[in-house]
Structures are given as C-alpha cells and as structure tokens.
GROMACS .gro file of C-alpha atoms in nm:
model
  435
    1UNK     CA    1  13.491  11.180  10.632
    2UNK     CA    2  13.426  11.494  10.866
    3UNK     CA    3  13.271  11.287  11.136
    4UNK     CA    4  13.549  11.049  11.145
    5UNK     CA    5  13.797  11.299  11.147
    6UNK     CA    6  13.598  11.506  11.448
    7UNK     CA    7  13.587  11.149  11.627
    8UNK     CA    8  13.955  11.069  11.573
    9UNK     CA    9  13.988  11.471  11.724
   10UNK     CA   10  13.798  11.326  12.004
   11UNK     CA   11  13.982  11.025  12.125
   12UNK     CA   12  14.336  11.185  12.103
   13UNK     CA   13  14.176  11.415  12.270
   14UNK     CA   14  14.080  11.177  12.553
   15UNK     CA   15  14.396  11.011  12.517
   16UNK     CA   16  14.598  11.313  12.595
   17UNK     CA   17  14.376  11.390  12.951
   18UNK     CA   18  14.378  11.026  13.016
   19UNK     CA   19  14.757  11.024  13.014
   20UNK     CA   20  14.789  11.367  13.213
   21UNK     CA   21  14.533  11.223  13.520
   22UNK     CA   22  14.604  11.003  13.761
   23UNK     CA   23  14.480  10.670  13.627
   24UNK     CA   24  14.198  10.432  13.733
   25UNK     CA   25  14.458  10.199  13.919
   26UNK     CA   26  14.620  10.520  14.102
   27UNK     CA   27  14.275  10.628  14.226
   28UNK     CA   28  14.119  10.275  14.308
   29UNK     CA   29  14.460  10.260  14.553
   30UNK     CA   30  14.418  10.657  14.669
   31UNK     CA   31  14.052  10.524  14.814
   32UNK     CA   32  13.895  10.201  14.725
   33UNK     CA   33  13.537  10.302  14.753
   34UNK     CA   34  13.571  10.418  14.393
   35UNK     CA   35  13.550  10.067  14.266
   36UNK     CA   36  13.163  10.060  14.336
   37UNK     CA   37  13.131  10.310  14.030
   38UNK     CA   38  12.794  10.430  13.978
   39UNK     CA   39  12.731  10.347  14.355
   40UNK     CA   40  13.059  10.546  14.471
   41UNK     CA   41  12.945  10.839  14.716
   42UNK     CA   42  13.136  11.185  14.554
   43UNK     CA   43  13.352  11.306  14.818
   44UNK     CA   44  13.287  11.719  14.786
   45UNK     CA   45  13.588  11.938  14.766
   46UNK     CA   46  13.556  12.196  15.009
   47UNK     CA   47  13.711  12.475  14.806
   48UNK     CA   48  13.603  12.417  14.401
   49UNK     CA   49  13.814  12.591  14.154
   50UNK     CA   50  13.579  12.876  14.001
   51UNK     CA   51  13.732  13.087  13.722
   52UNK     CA   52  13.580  13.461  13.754
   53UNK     CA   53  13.332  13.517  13.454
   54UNK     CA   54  13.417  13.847  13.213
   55UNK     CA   55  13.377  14.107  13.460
   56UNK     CA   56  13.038  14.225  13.297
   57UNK     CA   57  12.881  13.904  13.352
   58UNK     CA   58  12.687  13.783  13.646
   59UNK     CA   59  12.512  13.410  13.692
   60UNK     CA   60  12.128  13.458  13.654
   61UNK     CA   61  11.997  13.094  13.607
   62UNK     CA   62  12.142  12.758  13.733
   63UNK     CA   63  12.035  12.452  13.593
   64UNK     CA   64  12.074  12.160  13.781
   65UNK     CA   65  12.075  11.784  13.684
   66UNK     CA   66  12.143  11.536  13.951
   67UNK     CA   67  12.185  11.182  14.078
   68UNK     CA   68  12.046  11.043  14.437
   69UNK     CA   69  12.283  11.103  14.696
   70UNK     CA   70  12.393  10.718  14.890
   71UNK     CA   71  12.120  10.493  14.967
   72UNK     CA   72  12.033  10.140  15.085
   73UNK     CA   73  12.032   9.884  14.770
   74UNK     CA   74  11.732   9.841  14.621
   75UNK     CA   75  11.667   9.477  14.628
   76UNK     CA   76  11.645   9.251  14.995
   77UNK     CA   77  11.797   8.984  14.768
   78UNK     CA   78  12.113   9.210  14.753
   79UNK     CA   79  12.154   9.141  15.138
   80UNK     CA   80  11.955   8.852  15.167
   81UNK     CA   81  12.170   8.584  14.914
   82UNK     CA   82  12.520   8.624  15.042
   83UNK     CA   83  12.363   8.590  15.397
   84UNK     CA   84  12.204   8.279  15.343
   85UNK     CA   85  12.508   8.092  15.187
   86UNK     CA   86  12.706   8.249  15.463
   87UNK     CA   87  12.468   8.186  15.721
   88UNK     CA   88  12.410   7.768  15.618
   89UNK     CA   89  12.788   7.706  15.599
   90UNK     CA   90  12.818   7.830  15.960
   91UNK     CA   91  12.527   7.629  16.080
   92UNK     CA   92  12.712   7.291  15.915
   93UNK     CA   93  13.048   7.457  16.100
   94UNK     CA   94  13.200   7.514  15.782
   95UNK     CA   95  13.333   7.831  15.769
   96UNK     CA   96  13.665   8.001  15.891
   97UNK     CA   97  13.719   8.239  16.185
   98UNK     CA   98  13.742   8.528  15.855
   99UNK     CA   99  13.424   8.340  15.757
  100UNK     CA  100  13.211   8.423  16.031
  101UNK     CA  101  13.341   8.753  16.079
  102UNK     CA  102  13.215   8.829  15.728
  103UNK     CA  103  12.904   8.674  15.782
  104UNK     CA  104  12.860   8.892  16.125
  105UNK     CA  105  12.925   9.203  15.869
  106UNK     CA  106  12.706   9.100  15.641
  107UNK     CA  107  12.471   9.004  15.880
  108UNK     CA  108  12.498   9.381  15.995
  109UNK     CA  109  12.443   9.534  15.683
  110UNK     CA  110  12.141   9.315  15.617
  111UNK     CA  111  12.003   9.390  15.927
  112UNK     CA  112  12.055   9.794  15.908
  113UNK     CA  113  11.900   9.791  15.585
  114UNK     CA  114  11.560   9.600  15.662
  115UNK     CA  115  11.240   9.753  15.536
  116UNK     CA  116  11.485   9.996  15.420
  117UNK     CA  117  11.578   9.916  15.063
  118UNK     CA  118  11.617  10.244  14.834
  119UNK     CA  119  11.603  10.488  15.080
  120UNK     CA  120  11.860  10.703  15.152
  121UNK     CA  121  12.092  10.619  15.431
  122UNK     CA  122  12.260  10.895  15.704
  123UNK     CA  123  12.549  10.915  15.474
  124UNK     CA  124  12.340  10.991  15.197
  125UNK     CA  125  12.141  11.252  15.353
  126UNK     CA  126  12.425  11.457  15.488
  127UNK     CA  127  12.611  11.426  15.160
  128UNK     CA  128  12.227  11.605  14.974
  129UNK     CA  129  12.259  11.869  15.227
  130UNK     CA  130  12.640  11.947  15.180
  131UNK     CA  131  12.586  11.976  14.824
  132UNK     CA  132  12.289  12.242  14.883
  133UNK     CA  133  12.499  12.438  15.108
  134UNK     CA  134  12.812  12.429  14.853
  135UNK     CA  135  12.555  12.564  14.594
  136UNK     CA  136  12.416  12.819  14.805
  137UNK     CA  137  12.738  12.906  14.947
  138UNK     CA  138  12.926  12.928  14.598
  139UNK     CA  139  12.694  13.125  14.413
  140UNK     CA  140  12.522  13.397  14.712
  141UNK     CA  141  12.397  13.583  14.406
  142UNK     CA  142  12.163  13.365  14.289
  143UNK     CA  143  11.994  13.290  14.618
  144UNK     CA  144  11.790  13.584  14.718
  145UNK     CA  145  11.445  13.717  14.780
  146UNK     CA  146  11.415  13.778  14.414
  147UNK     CA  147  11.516  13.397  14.384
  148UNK     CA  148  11.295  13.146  14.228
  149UNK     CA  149  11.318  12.809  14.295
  150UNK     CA  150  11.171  12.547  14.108
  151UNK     CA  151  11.275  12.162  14.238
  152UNK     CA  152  11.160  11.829  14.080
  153UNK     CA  153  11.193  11.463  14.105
  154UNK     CA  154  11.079  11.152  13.921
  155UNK     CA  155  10.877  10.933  14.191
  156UNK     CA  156  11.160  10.722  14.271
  157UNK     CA  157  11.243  10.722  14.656
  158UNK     CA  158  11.582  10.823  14.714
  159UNK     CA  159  11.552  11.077  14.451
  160UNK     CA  160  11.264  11.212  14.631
  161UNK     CA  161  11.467  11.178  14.962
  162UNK     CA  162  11.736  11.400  14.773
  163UNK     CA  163  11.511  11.649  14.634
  164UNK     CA  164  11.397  11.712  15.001
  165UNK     CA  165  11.731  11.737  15.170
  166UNK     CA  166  11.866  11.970  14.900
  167UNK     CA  167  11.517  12.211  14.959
  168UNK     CA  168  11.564  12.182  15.292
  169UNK     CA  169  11.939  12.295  15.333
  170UNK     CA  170  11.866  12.557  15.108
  171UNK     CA  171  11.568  12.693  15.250
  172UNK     CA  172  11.730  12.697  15.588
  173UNK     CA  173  12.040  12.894  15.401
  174UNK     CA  174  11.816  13.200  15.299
  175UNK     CA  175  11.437  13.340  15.399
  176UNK     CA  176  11.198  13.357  15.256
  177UNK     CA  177  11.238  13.184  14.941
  178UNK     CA  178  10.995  13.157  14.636
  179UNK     CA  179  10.992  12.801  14.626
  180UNK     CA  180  10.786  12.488  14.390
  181UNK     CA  181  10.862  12.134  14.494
  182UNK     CA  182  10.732  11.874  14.313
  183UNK     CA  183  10.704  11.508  14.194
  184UNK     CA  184  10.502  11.330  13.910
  185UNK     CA  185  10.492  11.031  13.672
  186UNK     CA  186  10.458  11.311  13.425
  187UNK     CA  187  10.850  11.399  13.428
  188UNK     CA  188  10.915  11.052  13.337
  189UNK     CA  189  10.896  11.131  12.979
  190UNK     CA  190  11.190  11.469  13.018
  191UNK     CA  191  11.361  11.324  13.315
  192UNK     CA  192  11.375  10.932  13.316
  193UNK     CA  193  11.292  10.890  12.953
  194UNK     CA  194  11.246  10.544  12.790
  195UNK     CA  195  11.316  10.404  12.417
  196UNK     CA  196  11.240  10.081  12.377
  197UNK     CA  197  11.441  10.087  12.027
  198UNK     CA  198  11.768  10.210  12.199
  199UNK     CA  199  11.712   9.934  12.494
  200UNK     CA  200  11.675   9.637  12.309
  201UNK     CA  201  11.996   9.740  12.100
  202UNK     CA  202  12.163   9.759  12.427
  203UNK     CA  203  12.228   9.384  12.434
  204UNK     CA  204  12.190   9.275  12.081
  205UNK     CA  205  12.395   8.946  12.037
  206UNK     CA  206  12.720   9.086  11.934
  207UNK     CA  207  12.748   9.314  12.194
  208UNK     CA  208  12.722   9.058  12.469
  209UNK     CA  209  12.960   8.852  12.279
  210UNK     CA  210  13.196   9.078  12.300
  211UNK     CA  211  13.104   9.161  12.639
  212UNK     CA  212  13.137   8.826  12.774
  213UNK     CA  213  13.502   8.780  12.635
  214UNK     CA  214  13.570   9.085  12.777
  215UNK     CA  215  13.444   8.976  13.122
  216UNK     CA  216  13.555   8.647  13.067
  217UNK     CA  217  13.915   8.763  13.050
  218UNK     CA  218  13.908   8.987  13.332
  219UNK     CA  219  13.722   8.761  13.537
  220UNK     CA  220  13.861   8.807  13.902
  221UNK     CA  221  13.999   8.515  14.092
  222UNK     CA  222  13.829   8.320  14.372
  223UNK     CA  223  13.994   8.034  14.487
  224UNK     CA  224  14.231   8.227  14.758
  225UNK     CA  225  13.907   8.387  14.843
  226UNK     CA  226  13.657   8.098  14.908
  227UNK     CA  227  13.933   7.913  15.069
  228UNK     CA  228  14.027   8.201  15.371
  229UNK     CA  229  13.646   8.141  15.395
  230UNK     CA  230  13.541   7.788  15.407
  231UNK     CA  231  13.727   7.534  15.615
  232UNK     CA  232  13.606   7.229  15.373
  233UNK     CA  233  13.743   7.204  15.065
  234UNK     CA  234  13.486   6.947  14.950
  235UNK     CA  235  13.210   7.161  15.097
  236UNK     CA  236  13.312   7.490  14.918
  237UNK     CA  237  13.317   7.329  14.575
  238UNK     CA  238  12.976   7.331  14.592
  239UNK     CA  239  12.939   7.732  14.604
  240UNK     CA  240  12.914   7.957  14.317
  241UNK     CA  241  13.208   8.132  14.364
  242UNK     CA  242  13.208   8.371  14.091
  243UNK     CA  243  12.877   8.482  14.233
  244UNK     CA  244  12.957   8.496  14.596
  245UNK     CA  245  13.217   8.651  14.472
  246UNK     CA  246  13.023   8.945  14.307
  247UNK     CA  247  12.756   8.935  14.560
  248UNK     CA  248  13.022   9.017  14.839
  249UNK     CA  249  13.167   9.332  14.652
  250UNK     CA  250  12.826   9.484  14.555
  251UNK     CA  251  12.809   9.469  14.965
  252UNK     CA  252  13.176   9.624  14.980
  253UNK     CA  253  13.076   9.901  14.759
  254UNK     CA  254  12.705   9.962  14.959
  255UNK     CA  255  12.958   9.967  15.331
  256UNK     CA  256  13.103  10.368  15.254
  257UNK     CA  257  12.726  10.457  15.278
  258UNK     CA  258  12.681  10.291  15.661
  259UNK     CA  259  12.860  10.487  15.922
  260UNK     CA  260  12.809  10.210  16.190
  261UNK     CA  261  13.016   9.954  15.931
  262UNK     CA  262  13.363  10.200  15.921
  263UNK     CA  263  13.552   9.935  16.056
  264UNK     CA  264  13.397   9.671  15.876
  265UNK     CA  265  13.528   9.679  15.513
  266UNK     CA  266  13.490   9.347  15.314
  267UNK     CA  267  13.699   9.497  15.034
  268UNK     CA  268  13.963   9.369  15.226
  269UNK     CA  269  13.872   9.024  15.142
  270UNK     CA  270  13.992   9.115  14.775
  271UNK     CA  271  14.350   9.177  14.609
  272UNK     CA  272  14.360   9.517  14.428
  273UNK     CA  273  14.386   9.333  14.128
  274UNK     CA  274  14.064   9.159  14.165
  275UNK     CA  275  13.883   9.509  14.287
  276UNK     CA  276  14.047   9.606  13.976
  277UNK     CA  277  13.894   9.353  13.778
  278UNK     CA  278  13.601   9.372  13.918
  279UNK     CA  279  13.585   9.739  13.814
  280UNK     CA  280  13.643   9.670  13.465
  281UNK     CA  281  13.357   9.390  13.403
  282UNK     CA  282  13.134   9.682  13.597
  283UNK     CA  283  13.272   9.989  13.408
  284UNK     CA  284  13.216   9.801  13.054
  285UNK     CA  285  12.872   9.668  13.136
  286UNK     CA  286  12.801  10.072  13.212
  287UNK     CA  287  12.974  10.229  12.885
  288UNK     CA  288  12.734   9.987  12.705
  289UNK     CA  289  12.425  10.051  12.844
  290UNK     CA  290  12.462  10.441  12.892
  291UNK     CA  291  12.752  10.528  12.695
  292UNK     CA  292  12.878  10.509  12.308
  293UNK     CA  293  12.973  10.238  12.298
  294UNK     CA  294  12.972  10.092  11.862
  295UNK     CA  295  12.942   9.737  11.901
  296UNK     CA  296  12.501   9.866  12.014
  297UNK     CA  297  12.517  10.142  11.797
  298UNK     CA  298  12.702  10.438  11.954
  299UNK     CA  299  12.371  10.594  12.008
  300UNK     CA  300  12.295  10.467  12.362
  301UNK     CA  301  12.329  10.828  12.505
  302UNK     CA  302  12.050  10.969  12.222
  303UNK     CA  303  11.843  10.821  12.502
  304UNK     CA  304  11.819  11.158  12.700
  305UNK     CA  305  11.729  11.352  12.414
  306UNK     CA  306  11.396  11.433  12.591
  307UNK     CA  307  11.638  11.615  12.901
  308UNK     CA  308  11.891  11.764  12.595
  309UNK     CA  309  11.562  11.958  12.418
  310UNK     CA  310  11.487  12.048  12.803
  311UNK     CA  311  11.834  12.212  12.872
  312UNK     CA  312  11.809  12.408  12.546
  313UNK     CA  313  11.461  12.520  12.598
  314UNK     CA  314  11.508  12.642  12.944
  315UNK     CA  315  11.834  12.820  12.876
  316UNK     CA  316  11.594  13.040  12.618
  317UNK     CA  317  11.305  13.056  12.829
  318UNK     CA  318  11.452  13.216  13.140
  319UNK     CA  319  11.684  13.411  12.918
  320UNK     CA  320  11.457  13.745  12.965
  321UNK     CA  321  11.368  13.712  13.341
  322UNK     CA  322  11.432  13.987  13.560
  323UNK     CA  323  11.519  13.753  13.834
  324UNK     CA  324  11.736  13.467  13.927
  325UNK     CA  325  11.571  13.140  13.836
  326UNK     CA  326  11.770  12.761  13.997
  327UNK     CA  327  11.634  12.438  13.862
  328UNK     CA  328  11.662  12.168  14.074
  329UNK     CA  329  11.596  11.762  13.853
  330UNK     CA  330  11.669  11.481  14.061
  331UNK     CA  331  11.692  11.165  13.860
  332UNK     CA  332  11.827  10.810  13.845
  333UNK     CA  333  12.247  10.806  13.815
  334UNK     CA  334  12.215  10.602  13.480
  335UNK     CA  335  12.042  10.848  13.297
  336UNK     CA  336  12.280  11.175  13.419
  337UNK     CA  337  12.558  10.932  13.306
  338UNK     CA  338  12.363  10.895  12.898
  339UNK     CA  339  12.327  11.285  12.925
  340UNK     CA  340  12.657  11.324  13.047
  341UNK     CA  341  12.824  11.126  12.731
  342UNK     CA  342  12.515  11.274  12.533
  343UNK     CA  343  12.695  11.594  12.589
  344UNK     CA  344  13.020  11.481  12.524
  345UNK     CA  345  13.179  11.677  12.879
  346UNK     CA  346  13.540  11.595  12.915
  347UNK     CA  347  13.545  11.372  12.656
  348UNK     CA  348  13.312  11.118  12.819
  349UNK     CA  349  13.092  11.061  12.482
  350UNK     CA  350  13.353  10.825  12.363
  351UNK     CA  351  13.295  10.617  12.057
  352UNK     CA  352  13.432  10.306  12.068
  353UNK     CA  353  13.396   9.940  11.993
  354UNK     CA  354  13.709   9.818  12.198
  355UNK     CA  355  13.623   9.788  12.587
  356UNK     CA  356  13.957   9.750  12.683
  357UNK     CA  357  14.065  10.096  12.613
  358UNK     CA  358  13.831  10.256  12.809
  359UNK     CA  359  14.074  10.257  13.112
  360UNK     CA  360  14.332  10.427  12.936
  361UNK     CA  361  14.054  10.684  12.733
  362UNK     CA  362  13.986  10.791  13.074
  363UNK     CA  363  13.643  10.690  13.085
  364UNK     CA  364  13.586  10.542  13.418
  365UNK     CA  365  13.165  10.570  13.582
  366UNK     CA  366  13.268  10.698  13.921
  367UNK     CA  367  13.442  10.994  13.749
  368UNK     CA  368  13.090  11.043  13.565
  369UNK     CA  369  12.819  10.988  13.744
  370UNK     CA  370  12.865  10.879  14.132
  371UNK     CA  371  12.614  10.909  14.425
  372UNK     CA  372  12.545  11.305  14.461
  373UNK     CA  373  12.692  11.355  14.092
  374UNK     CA  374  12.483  11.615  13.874
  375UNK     CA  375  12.527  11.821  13.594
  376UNK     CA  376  12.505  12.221  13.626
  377UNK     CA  377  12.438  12.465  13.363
  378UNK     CA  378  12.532  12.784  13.516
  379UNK     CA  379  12.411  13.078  13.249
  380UNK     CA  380  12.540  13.433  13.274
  381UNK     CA  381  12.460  13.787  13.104
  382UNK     CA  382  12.483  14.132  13.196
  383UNK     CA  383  12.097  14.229  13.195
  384UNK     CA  384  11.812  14.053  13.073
  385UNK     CA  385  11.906  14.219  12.730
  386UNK     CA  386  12.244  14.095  12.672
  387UNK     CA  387  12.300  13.958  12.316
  388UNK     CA  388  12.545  13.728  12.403
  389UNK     CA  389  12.506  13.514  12.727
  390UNK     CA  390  12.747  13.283  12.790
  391UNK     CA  391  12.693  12.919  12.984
  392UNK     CA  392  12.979  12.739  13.175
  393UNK     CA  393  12.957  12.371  13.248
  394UNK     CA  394  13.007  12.176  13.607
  395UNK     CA  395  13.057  11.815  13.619
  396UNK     CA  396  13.011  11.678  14.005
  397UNK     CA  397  13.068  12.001  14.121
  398UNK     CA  398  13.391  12.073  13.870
  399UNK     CA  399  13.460  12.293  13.595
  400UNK     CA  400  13.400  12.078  13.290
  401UNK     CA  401  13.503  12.107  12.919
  402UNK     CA  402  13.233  12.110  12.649
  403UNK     CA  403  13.328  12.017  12.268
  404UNK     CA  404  13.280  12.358  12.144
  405UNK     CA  405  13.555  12.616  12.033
  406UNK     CA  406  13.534  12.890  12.255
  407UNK     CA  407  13.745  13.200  12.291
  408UNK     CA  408  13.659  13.214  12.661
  409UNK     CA  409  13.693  12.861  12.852
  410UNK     CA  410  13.518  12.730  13.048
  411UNK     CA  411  13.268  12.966  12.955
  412UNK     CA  412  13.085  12.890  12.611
  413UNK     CA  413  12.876  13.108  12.378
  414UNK     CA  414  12.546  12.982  12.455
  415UNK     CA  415  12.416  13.041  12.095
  416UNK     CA  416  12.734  12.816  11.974
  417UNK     CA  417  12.621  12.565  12.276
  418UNK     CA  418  12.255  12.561  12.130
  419UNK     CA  419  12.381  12.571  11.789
  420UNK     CA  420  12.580  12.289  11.848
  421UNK     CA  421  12.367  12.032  12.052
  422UNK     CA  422  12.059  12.122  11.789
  423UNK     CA  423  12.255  11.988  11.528
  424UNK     CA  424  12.340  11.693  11.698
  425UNK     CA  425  12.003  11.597  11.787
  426UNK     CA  426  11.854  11.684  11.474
  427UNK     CA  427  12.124  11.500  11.280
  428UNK     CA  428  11.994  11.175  11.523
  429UNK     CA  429  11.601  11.256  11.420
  430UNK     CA  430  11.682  11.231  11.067
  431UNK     CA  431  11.888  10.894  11.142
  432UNK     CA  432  11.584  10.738  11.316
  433UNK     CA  433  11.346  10.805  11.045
  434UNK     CA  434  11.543  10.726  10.766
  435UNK     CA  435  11.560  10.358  10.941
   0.00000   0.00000   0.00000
C-alpha cells in the first residue's frame, strides 16, 4: 500500500510539471530538431540558473555522467537504403522535381558521412568543447592546480571522440592540470552494463502487443508524401512507404548535426502532425526499453545499477580529500537515459503501463537524454570534515529535482541521497533473488 501511494505521489507529481511546461507539441513547433529524441543535439544555455549553496559550503567533487555529443549514424545502411530507392526511381524518371531534390540531399548526407559512420561530426565536436568550457567556466573553483582529473570512456567511438574534446577544452582552460584519461572494455561492466534478464523482458509478447497498437494508431501518414515524390502512381505503389517514410526522418533528425546541410531540411517533407507522430512511436519504443515502463516489468532502469553503486561509492570515497576531484564517464545516451529514470530526476522514473500518457506525464527522450546530455553530481562541504555534505543534481546542464524531502532544494542531504538510493537498490536485489 505505501509503494502505491508513493507512486500515485509520483505521477500527480509529474502531472502537475507536465501541465506547468510548455508541452511536447509547443516545443516540437519552437524547433523541430527535437523530434529526433535521443539523437536531438542539446542546445546549451549560455547563462544556467545556479542557486548559491549555504554560504559555508563550497563544491569539492563533480561527478559527471554523459552522453556522446552529435555524430554520423552508425550504420551505412542508414544512408545507403533511402538512397538507393531514391536513386532507381530517378534512373526509371520517376520521381518529382521535390523528388530529386531530396534525393540530391540525401545523396549529400550519404556522401559526407562515408567511411565516417559513428564518429563525431563538426557539430558534435564544437558542442563537447562548449560543454567543457561551460563546466570550467561555471564552477572556477574546482579547476585548479590542486585539481584532479580523472576522465573515462567505454571503447565506443564517438564517446571516445567526446571524452577527448571535453579533456582538451579543459586542459586548454587551466595549466597544468593533474590529469588520467582513459578507455577499457573493463568499464563495460560500471558504465555500459548488460543484463540479459532485464533485456529479454524488454520485448516480452505483451509489451510489443501493446506497443504495436500503440504505433499502429499513431502511425503517420504517407500518401501526400510519396505522391509530392513520385510522378507514377502505379510505380510508387510498389514502395514501402511506411519505411521510406521512417528512413527519411531518421535522415531529418541526423541533418542539425551537418553544417553544410542548413538549408537542406527534409523535415519539411512532413506535416507537424506526422513529425508528431513520428515522435510518439519513437518516444514509446524508448520509455520501454530504458524507462519504467509496467507492461516489461517497470524495472528496465535497474539496468544501471552497476553506475548507481558507482555514484554512491564515489560520493564516499572522495568525501575526505583535501583537493578537488571531477569525474568525467562518457557513455552511450541509452544508458544515461535508464540511470536518469533509475534516479527518478524530475519525475522521469515514471511507472506506467499506458503509453499514451507519456506526452502529457511530461516524459519526452529529448528532454532526458539528447546528444551532449549528462548527469552531474555536484557535492559540497565546508572542509574535508564536514558532517553533513550536501549534493545538488544537474540534468543537461539544469538544476534538477531528486525524490527526496529536503529542507534545502536543490541541494540534498547526501546521507538522505545515499540512504535513499541504497534502499532502492537493495529492495531490487532482494526482488531478483526471491525470483
């Protein structure tokens, strides 16, 4: 009965920020880009709102969780299918003048991404240096000679790009630096962890049941779009439009990444409701693979336990240093977006079984975890000896609320914080052995 009151808490909770922000539909007009979600490119504010710690109370360790800044999609295929369909049509003189200008864009992208696949582009690059020099710049007092830095990355190329942009930008903020870079197979276990229980729930036959009404019911539509592209109506029944469709707004999404493509955006070849609905299928496929979603289980995010014990042991560790410590963790954006919900910040570890009130619940992926998205444990104290550190929370750069009672906000007790996420994660051992 306690847990289902604390989760009722939760989503009125959710409901009453949902209804107070601007909602998905408001900020997928404000700037379209958000409609890639996970693949949307956070656009830094260049003045964050900090609220001054108690005045005895300085930041001595950051710890800092991240997603790759933008980079080329991963697969050729990506580039490669919508191309050839494109490409064949035009060679049979089937397509429309707005045909073959899409197929010259895509034709573009394709070509600017060759033997380029996963690595980050210009955009991206720019956007992992900004957010080093916002870091540095925002917090002066914990980057000094005393400072030590200590910057990982699972061996996954555009994290590894990201890592090195972000030590770059802040070496070249402050000299000399005590510095450790590194990269290993061996973080896979803290920092891309895998379950193979949790990820065969993940699509157990309800779920995609449900899922695939869902989907089905918000499926966009394609006929005004396949006929402003194909001259021959007999021809164009033969394409798949529902996955031209798709294939040409994962390409939309990837364009806010290429700096060359500014004028070329293919979104325009879709209505807002069908960039709409194509956020929806995309934002429900996420929330079940990464968030808490009941019809799997509600236990998706228990997947980044392995970072959890990792936060909690490192806030201890470095809590009797003499000198400023920063963690850097570059991951993949899928698993910042399980710790994220693991958490529960802003209300993002939603339980629900009903994927058509996410929207209005406020839980929308770019808000979560876009490109250059992290999560940053900033811990303060008065001396190495303080009794009572406190931790504040920043969600892509933003002061973000944690589900703990504080007297303090947005700063937390960290021994309620530890107290708290312990519990949670020892209440979710006990569940997996008692199964």
């Amino acid at each position: 009965m306690k847990q289902r009151t604390i989760s009722t808490l939760v989503v009125l909770l959710a409901i009453c920020h949902a209804l107070s922000a601007q909602t998905v539909a408001e900020e997928l007009r404000a700037d379209v880009r958000r409609a890639a979600g996970l693949y949307y490119a956070l656009t830094l504010n260049d003045k964050p709102q900090d609220t001054p710690p108690p005045p005895d109370k300085k930041p001595f360790f950051i710890n800092h969780y991240g997603c790759p800044s933008p980079y080329y999609l991963e697969r050729p295929e990506y580039y490669d299918a919508p191309y050839h369909t494109l490409a064949h049509a035009d060679s049979l003189g089937k397509l429309t003048e707005l045909g073959r200008d899409v197929l010259s864009c895509v034709a573009f992208l394709r070509n600017d991404a060759r033997d380029r696949t996963g690595e980050l582009t210009d955009a991206g690059k720019q956007q992992a240096r900004d957010i080093a020099q916002q870091m540095t710049q925002r917090f002066p007092e914990m980057f000094t000679d005393n400072t030590y830095i200590d910057a990982r990355s699972i061996v996954q190329n555009h994290c590894l790009l990201t890592m090195g942009e972000i030590i770059l930008q802040v070496s070249h903020a402050h000299q000399p630096m005590r510095m450790s870079v590194n990269a290993s197979h061996r973080f896979q276990s803290w920092m891309n962890p895998q379950d193979r229980k949790l990820e065969e729930l993940r699509k157990d036959s309800l779920t995609m049941v449900r899922y695939n009404e869902f989907a089905d019911r918000w499926a966009p539509e394609t006929e005004a779009m396949i006929t402003a592209l194909f001259n021959d109506a007999d021809y164009a029944k033969h394409i798949d439009a529902t996955v031209l469709s798709r294939q040409l707004f994962d390409l939309a999404g990837s364009t806010q990444y290429v700096e060359n493509a500014a004028g070329t955006s293919l979104f325009e070849l879709f209505t807002p409701e069908d960039i709409h609905r194509h956020w929806l299928r995309r934002n429900a496929w996420a929330y079940i693979r990464y968030g808490g979603c009941t019809l799997n289980g509600g236990h998706q995010p228990y997947l980044q336990r392995k970072p959890l014990w990792n936060l909690i042991h490192m806030g201890d560790s470095i809590m009797k240093l003499d000198n400023p410590v920063v963690h850097i963790r570059c991951t993949h954006e899928n698993t910042v977006m399980s710790l994220v919900c693991l958490l529960e910040l802003d209300g993002y570890g939603l339980q629900t079984d009903c994927l058509d009130t996410l929207e209005v619940l406020g839980w929308a992926d770019y808000r979560i975890s876009p490109m250059g998205g992290s999560v940053m444990l900033i811990h303060y104290r008065t001396d190495k000896n303080d009794p009572d550190p406190l931790v504040r929370v920043l969600l892509n750069g933003r002061e973000a609320r944690m589900p703990i009672p504080t007297d303090c906000a947005p700063y937390y007790h960290w021994a309620d914080v530890k107290r708290y996420y312990l519990r949670k994660l020892y209440a979710y051992a006990r569940e997996r052995n008692d199964e």
